[in-house]
mmCIF file of C-alpha atoms in Angstrom:
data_model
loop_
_atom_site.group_PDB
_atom_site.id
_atom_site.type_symbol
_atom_site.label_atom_id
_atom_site.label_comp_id
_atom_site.label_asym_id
_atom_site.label_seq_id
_atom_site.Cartn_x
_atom_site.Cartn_y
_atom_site.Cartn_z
ATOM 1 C CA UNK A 1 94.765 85.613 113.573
ATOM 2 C CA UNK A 2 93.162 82.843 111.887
ATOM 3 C CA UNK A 3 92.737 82.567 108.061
ATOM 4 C CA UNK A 4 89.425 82.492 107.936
ATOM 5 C CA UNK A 5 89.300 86.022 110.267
ATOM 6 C CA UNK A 6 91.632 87.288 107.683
ATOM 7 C CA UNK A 7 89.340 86.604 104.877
ATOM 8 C CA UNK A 8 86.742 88.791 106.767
ATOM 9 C CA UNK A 9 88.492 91.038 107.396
ATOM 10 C CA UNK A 10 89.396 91.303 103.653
ATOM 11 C CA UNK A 11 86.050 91.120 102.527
ATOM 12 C CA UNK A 12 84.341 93.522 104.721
ATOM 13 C CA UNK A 13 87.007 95.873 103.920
ATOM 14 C CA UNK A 14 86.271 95.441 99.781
ATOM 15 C CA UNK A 15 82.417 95.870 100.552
ATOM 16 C CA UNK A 16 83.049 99.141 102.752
ATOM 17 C CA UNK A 17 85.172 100.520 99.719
ATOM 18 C CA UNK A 18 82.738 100.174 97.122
ATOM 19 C CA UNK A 19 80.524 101.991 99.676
ATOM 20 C CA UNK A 20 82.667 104.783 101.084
ATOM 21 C CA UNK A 21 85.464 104.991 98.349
ATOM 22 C CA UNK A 22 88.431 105.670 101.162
ATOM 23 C CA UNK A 23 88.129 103.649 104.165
ATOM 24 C CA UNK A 24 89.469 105.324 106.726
ATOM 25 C CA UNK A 25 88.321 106.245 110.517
ATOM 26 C CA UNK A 26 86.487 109.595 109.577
ATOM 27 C CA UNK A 27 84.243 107.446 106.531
ATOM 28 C CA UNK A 28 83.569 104.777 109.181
ATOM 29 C CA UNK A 29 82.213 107.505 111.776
ATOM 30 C CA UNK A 30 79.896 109.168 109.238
ATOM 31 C CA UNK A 31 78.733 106.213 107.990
ATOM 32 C CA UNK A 32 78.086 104.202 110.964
ATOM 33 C CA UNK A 33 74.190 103.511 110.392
ATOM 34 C CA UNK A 34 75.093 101.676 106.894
ATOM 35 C CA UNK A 35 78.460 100.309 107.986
ATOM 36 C CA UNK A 36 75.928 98.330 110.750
ATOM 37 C CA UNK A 37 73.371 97.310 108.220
ATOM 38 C CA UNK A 38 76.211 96.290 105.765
ATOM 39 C CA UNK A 39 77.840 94.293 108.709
ATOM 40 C CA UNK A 40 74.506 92.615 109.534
ATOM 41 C CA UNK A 41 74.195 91.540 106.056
ATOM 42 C CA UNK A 42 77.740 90.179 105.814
ATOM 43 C CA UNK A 43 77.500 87.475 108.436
ATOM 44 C CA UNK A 44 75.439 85.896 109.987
ATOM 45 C CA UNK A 45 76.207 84.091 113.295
ATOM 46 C CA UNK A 46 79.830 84.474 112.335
ATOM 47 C CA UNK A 47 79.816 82.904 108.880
ATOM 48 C CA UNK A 48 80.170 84.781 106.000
ATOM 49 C CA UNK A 49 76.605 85.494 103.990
ATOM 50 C CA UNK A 50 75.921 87.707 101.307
ATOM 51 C CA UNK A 51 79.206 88.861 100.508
ATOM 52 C CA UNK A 52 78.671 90.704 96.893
ATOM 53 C CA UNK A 53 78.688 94.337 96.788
ATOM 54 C CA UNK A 54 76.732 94.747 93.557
ATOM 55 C CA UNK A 55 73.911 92.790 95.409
ATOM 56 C CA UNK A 56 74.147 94.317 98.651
ATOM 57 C CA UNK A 57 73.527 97.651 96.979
ATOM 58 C CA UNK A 58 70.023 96.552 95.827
ATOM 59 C CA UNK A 59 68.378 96.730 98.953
ATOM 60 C CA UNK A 60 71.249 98.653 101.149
ATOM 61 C CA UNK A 61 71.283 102.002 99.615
ATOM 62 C CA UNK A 62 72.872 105.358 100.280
ATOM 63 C CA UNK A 63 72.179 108.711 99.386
ATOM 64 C CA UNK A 64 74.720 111.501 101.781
ATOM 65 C CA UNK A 65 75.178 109.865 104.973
ATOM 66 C CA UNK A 66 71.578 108.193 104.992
ATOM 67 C CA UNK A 67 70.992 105.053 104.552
ATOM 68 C CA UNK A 68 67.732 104.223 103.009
ATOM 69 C CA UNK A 69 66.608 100.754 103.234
ATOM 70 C CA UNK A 70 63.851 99.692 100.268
ATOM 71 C CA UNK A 71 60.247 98.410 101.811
ATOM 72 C CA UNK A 72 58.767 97.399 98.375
ATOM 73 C CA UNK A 73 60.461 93.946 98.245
ATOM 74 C CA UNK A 74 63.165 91.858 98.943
ATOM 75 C CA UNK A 75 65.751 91.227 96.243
ATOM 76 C CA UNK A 76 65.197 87.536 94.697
ATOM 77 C CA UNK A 77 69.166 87.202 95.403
ATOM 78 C CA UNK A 78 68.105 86.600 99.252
ATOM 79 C CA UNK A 79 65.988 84.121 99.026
ATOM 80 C CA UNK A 80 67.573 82.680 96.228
ATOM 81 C CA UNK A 81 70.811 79.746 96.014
ATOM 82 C CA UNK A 82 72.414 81.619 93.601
ATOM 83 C CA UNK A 83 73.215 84.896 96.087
ATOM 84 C CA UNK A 84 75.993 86.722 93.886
ATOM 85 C CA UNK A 85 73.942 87.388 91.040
ATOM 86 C CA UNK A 86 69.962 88.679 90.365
ATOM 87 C CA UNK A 87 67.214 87.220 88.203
ATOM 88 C CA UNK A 88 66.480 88.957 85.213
ATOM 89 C CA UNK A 89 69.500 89.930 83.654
ATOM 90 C CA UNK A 90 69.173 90.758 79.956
ATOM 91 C CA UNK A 91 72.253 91.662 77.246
ATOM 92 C CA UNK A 92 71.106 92.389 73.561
ATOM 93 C CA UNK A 93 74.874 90.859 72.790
ATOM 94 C CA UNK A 94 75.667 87.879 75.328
ATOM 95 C CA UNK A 95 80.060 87.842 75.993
ATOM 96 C CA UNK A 96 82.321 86.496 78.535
ATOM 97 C CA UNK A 97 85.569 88.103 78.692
ATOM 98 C CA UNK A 98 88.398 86.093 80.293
ATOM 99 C CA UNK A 99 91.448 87.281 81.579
ATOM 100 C CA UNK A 100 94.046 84.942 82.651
ATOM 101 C CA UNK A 101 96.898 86.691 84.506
ATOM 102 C CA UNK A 102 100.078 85.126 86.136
ATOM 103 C CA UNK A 103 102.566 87.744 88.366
ATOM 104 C CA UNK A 104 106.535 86.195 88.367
ATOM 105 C CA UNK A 105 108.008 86.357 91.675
ATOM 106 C CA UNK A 106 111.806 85.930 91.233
ATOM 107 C CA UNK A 107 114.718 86.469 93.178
ATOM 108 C CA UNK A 108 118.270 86.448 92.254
ATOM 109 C CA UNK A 109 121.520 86.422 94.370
ATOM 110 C CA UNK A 110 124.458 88.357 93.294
ATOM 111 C CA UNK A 111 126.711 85.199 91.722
ATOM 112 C CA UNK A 112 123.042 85.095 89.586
ATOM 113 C CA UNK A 113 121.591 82.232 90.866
ATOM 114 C CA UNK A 114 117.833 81.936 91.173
ATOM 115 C CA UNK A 115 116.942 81.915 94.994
ATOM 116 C CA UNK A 116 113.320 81.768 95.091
ATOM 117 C CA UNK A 117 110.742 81.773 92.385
ATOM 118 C CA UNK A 118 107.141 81.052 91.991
ATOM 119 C CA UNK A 119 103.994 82.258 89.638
ATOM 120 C CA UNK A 120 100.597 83.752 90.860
ATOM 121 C CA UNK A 121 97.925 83.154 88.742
ATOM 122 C CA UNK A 122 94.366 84.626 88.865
ATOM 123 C CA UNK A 123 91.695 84.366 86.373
ATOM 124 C CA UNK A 124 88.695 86.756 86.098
ATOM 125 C CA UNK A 125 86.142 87.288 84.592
ATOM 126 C CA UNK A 126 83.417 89.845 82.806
ATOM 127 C CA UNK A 127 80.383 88.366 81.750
ATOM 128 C CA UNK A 128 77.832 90.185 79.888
ATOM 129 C CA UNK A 129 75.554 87.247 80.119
ATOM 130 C CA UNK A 130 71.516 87.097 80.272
ATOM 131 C CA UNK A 131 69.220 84.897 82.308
ATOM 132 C CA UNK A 132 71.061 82.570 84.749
ATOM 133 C CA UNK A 133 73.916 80.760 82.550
ATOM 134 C CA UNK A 134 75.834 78.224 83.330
ATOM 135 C CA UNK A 135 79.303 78.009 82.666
ATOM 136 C CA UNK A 136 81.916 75.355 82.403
ATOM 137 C CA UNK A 137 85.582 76.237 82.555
ATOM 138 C CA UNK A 138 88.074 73.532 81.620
ATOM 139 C CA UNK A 139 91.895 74.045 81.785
ATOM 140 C CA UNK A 140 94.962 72.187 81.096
ATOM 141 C CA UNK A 141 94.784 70.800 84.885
ATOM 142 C CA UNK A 142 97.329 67.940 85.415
ATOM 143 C CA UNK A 143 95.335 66.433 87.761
ATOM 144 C CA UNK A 144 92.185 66.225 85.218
ATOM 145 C CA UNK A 145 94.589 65.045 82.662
ATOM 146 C CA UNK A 146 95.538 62.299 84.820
ATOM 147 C CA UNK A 147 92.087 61.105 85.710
ATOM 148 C CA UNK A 148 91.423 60.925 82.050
ATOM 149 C CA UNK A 149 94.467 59.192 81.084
ATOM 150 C CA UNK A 150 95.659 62.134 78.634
ATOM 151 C CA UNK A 151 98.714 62.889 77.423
ATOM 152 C CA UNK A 152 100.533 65.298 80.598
ATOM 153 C CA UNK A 153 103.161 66.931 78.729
ATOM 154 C CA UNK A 154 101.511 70.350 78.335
ATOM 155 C CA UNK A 155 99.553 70.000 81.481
ATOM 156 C CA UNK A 156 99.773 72.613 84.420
ATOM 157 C CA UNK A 157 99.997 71.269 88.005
ATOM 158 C CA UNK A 158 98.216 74.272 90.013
ATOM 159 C CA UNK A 159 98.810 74.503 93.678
ATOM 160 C CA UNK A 160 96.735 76.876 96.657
ATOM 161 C CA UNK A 161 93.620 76.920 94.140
ATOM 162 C CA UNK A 162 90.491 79.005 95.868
ATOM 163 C CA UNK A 163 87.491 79.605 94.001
ATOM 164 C CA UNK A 164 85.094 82.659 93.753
ATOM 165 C CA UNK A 165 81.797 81.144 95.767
ATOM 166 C CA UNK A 166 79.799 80.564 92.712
ATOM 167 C CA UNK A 167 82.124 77.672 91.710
ATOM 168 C CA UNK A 168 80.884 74.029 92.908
ATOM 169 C CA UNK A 169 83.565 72.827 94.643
ATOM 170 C CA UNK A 170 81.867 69.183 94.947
ATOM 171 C CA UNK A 171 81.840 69.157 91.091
ATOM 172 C CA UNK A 172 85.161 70.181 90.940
ATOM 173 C CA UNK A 173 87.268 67.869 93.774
ATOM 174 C CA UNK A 174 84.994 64.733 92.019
ATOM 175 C CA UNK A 175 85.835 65.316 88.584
ATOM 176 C CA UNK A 176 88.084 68.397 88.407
ATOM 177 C CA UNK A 177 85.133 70.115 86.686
ATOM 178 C CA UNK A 178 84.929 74.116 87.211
ATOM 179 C CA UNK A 179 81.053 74.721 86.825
ATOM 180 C CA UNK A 180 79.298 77.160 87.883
ATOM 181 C CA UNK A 181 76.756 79.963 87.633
ATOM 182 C CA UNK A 182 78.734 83.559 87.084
ATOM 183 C CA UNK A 183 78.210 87.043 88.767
ATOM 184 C CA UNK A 184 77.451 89.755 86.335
ATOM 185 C CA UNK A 185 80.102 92.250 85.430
ATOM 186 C CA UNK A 186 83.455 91.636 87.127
ATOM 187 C CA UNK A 187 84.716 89.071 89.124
ATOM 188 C CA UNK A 188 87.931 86.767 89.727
ATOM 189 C CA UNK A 189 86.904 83.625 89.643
ATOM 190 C CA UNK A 190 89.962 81.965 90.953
ATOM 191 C CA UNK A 191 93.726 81.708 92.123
ATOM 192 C CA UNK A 192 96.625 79.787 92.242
ATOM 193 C CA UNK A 193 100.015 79.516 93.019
ATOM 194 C CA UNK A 194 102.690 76.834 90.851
ATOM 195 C CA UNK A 195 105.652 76.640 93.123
ATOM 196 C CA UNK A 196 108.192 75.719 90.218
ATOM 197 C CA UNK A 197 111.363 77.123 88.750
ATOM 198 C CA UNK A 198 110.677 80.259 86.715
ATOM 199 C CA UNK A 199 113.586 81.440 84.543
ATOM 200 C CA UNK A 200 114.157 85.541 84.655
ATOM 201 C CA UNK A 201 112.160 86.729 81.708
ATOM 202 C CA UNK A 202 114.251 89.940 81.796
ATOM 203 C CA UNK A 203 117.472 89.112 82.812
ATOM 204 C CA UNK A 204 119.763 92.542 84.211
ATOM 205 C CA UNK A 205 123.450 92.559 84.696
ATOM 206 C CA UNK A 206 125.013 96.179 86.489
ATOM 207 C CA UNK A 207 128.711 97.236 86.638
ATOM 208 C CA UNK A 208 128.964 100.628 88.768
ATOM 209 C CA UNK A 209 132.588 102.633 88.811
ATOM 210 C CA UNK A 210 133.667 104.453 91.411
ATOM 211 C CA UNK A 211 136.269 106.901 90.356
ATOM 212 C CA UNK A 212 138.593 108.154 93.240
ATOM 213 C CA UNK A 213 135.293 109.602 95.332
ATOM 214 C CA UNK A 214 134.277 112.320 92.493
ATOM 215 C CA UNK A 215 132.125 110.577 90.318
ATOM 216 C CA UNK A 216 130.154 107.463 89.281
ATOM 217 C CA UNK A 217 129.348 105.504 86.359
ATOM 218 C CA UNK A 218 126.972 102.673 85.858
ATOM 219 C CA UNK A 219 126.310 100.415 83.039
ATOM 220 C CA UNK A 220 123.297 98.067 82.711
ATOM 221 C CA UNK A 221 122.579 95.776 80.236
ATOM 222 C CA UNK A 222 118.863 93.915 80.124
ATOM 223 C CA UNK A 223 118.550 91.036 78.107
ATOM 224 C CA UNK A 224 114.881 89.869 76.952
ATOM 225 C CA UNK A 225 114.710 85.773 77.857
ATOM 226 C CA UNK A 226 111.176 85.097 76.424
ATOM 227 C CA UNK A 227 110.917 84.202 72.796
ATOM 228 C CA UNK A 228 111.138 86.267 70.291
ATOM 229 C CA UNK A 229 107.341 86.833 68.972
ATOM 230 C CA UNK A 230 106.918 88.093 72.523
ATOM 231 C CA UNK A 231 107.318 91.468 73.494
ATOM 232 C CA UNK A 232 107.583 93.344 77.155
ATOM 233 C CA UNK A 233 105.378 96.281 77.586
ATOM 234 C CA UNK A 234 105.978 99.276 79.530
ATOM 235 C CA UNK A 235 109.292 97.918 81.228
ATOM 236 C CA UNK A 236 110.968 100.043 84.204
ATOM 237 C CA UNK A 237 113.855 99.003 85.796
ATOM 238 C CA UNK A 238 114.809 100.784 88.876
ATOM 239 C CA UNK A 239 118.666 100.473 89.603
ATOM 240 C CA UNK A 240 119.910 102.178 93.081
ATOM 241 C CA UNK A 241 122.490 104.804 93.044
ATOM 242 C CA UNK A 242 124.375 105.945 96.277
ATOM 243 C CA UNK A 243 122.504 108.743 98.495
ATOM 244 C CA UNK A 244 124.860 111.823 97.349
ATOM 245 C CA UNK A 245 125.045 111.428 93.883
ATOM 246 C CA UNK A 246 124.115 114.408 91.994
ATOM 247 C CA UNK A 247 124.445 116.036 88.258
ATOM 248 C CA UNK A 248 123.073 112.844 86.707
ATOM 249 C CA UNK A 249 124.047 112.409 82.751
ATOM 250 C CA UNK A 250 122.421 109.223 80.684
ATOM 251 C CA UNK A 251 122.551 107.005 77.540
ATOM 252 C CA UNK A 252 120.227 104.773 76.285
ATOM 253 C CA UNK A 253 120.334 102.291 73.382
ATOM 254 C CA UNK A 254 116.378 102.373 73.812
ATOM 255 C CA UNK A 255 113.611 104.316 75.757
ATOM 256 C CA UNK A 256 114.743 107.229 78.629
ATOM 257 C CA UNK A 257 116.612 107.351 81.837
ATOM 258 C CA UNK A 258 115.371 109.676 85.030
ATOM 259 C CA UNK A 259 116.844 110.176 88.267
ATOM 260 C CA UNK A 260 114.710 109.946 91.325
ATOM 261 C CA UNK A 261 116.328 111.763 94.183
ATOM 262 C CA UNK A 262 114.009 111.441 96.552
ATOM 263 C CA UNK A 263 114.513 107.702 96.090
ATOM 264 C CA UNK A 264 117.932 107.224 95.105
ATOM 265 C CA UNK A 265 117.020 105.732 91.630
ATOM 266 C CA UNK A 266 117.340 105.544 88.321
ATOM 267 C CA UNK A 267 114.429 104.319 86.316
ATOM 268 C CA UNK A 268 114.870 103.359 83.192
ATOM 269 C CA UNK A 269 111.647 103.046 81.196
ATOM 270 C CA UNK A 270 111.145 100.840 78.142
ATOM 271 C CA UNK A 271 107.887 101.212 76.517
ATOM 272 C CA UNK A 272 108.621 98.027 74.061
ATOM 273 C CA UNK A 273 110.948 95.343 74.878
ATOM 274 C CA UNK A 274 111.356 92.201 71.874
ATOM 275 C CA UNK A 275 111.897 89.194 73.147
ATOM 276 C CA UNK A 276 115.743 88.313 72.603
ATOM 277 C CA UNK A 277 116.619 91.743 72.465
ATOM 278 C CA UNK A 278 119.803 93.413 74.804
ATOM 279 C CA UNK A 279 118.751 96.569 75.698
ATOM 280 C CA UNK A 280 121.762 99.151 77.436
ATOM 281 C CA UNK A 281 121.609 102.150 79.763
ATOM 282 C CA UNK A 282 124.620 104.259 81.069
ATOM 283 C CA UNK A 283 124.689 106.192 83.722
ATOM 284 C CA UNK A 284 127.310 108.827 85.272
ATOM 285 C CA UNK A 285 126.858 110.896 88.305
ATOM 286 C CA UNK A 286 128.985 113.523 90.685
ATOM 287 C CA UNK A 287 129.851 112.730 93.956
ATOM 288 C CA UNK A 288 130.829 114.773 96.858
ATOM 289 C CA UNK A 289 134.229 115.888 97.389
ATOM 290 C CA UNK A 290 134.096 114.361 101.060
ATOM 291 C CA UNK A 291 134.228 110.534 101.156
ATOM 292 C CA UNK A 292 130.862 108.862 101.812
ATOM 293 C CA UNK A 293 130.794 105.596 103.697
ATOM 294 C CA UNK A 294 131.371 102.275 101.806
ATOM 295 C CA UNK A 295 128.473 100.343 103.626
ATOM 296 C CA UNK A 296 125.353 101.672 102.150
ATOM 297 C CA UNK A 297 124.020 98.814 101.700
ATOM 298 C CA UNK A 298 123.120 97.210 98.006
ATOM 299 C CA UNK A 299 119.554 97.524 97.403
ATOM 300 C CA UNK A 300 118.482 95.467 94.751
ATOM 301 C CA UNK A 301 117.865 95.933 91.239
ATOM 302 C CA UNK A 302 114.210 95.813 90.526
ATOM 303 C CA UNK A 303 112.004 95.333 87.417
ATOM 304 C CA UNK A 304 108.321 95.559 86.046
ATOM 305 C CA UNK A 305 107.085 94.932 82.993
ATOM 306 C CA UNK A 306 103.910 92.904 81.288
ATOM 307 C CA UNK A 307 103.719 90.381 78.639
ATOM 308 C CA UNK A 308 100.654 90.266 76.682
ATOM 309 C CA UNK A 309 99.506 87.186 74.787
ATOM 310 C CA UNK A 310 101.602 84.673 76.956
ATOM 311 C CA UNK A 311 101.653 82.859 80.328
ATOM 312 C CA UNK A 312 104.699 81.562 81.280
ATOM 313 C CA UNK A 313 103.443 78.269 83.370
ATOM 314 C CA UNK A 314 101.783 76.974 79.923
ATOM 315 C CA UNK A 315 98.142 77.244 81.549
ATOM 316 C CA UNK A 316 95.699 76.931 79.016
ATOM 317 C CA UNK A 317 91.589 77.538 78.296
ATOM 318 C CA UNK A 318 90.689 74.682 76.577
ATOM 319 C CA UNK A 319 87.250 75.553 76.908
ATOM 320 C CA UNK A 320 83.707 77.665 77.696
ATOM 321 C CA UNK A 321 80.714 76.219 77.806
ATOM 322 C CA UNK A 322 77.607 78.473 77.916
ATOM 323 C CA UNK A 323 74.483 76.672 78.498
ATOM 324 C CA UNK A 324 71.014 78.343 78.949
ATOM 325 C CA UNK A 325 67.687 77.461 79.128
ATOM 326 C CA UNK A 326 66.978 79.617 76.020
ATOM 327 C CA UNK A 327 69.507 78.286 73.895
ATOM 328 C CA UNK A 328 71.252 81.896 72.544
ATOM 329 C CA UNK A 329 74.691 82.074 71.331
ATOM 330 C CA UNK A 330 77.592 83.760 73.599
ATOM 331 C CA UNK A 331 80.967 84.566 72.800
ATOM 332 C CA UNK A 332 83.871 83.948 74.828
ATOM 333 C CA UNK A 333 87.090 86.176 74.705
ATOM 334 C CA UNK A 334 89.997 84.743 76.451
ATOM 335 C CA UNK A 335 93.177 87.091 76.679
ATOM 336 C CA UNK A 336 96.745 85.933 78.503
ATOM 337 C CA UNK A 337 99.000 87.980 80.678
ATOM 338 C CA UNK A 338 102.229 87.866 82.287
ATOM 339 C CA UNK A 339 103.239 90.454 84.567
ATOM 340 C CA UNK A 340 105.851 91.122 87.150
ATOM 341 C CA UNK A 341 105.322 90.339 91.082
ATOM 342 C CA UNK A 342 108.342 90.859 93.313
ATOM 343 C CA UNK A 343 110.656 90.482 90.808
ATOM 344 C CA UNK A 344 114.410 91.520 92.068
ATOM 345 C CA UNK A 345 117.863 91.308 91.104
ATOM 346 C CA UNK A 346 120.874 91.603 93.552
ATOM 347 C CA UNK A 347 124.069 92.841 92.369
ATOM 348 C CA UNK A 348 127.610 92.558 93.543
ATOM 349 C CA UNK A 349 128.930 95.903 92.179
#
């Protein structure tokens, strides 16, 4: 299947949830009349049209399993460029709210070398904005530090980029310029991916005992590697235990321990982790009298957690511009997050 398919695919699939809430084969069949209208609205000889959901529910409205279709007029957003977003909009207090949010993907062998790493990035938006602004984003792009002869030390080199369809891409691939007129409410404006060596912000080391078939013990230590003004919010670490242990008994320098039968875990949740900090857990647990087989199989250590107030590629807003024709004032609120992706830990114990 093509990429482009995929993206359809995708898209319709957003669109029918804001519609139907669960999209499954029973909301498709009693919805059929507006999943057709919605369909012909979405493309239009197989390219993609108008794709927004807040627009599409202007003139495609439904009320049970009706759809009504309004006769008065058709929404300016049709027959206007700017298709994501209607004339008209008013705020007594004009904000933008931006959210930039990077997801580690890390994986570790069992000698603790880093295998594979790379950062996802996203930035969205919320834009209480009236009239039809326009906005200019700049970051600390290598590339547009390059064509400007700046300095390219704390410069970001972002890789995969895809823009939200407002963005003019012309602007941008000439002069590295994100401009661009911005949906109301919600939206994520863009992605990336930096393919680069990313350092374990919470680095775990496991030692698990195995005393003569009757009983287990684990110890884990996790060790905060992100400086120390930083601090890890609502950290669990899920470490496997073997299928048959039972009577589970724990001790925690910080936060609480749980067993998880039906998964064979332990999760051990920290609602505050300091950057710096070493953090330990022990664990002991029964096992059967009768001798379970060696090869389970290791399943890796896994971790999630978010960092508020930080990125860890460096990416930076250097600036919002708000310009519109009637000259108010708008604030812009930028806020930075790191979070876990796939993040996973193999052990050799």
């Amino acid at each position: 299947m093509s990429a482009s398919a995929v993206f359809v695919l995708d898209l319709k699939g957003k669109v029918f949830t804001e519609y139907f809430k669960e999209l499954e084969e029973e909301s498709i069949q009693d919805n059929f009349v507006v999943v057709y209208e919605l369909l012909d609205e979405l493309m239009d000889f197989g390219f993609p049209q108008t794709t927004d959901s807040k627009i599409l529910q202007e003139y495609i409205t439904q009320k049970g399993n009706k759809l009504e279709v309004a006769k008065t007029k058709v929404p300016t957003t049709v027959t206007n460029a700017v298709s994501w977003r209607s004339e008209g909009i008013k705020y007594k207090k004009n904000e933008v709210f931006i959210d930039v949010i990077e997801s580690i993907n890390v994986l570790v062998n069992a000698n603790g070398s880093v295998m594979s790493s790379d950062i996802v990035g996203s930035i969205k938006l919320k834009t209480m904005l009236s009239g039809m602004p326009e906005l200019r984003l700049g970051l600390n792009d290598r590339m547009l530090f390059a064509l400007t002869g700046r300095d390219k030390g704390k410069s970001v080199a972002m890789e995969d980029v895809k823009f939200h369809q407002c963005v003019r891409l012309s602007r941008f691939e000439s002069d590295r310029t994100i401009s661009f007129i911005p949906p109301d409410g919600e939206s994520e404006l863009m992605s990336y991916r930096i393919n680069t060596h990313v350092k374990p912000l919470i680095w775990i080391e496991s030692v698990i005992e195995k005393f003569s078939h009757s009983r287990v013990e684990i110890m884990v230590k996790a060790k905060g590697q992100f400086k120390k003004q930083s601090v890890a919010n609502n950290v669990e670490i899920h470490v496997p235990v073997p299928s048959d242990a039972d009577s589970p008994k724990f001790k925690t320098s910080t936060g609480h321990a749980k067993y998880v039968p039906e998964k064979n875990l332990v999760v051990w949740s920290i609602k505050s982790f300091p950057g710096g900090k070493e953090l330990l857990m022990r664990a002991h647990f029964g096992l059967p009298s009768v001798e379970n087989h060696e090869l389970e199989g290791r399943p890796p250590i896994t971790v999630r957690f978010e960092i508020p107030y930080f990125t860890v590629s460096g990416i930076q807003v250097r600036y919002m511009k708000i310009i519109e024709k009637s000259g108010y004032q708008a604030l812009p609120w930028v806020r930075y997050i790191t979070q876990s992706g796939d993040y996973q830990l193999r052990t050799n114990s």
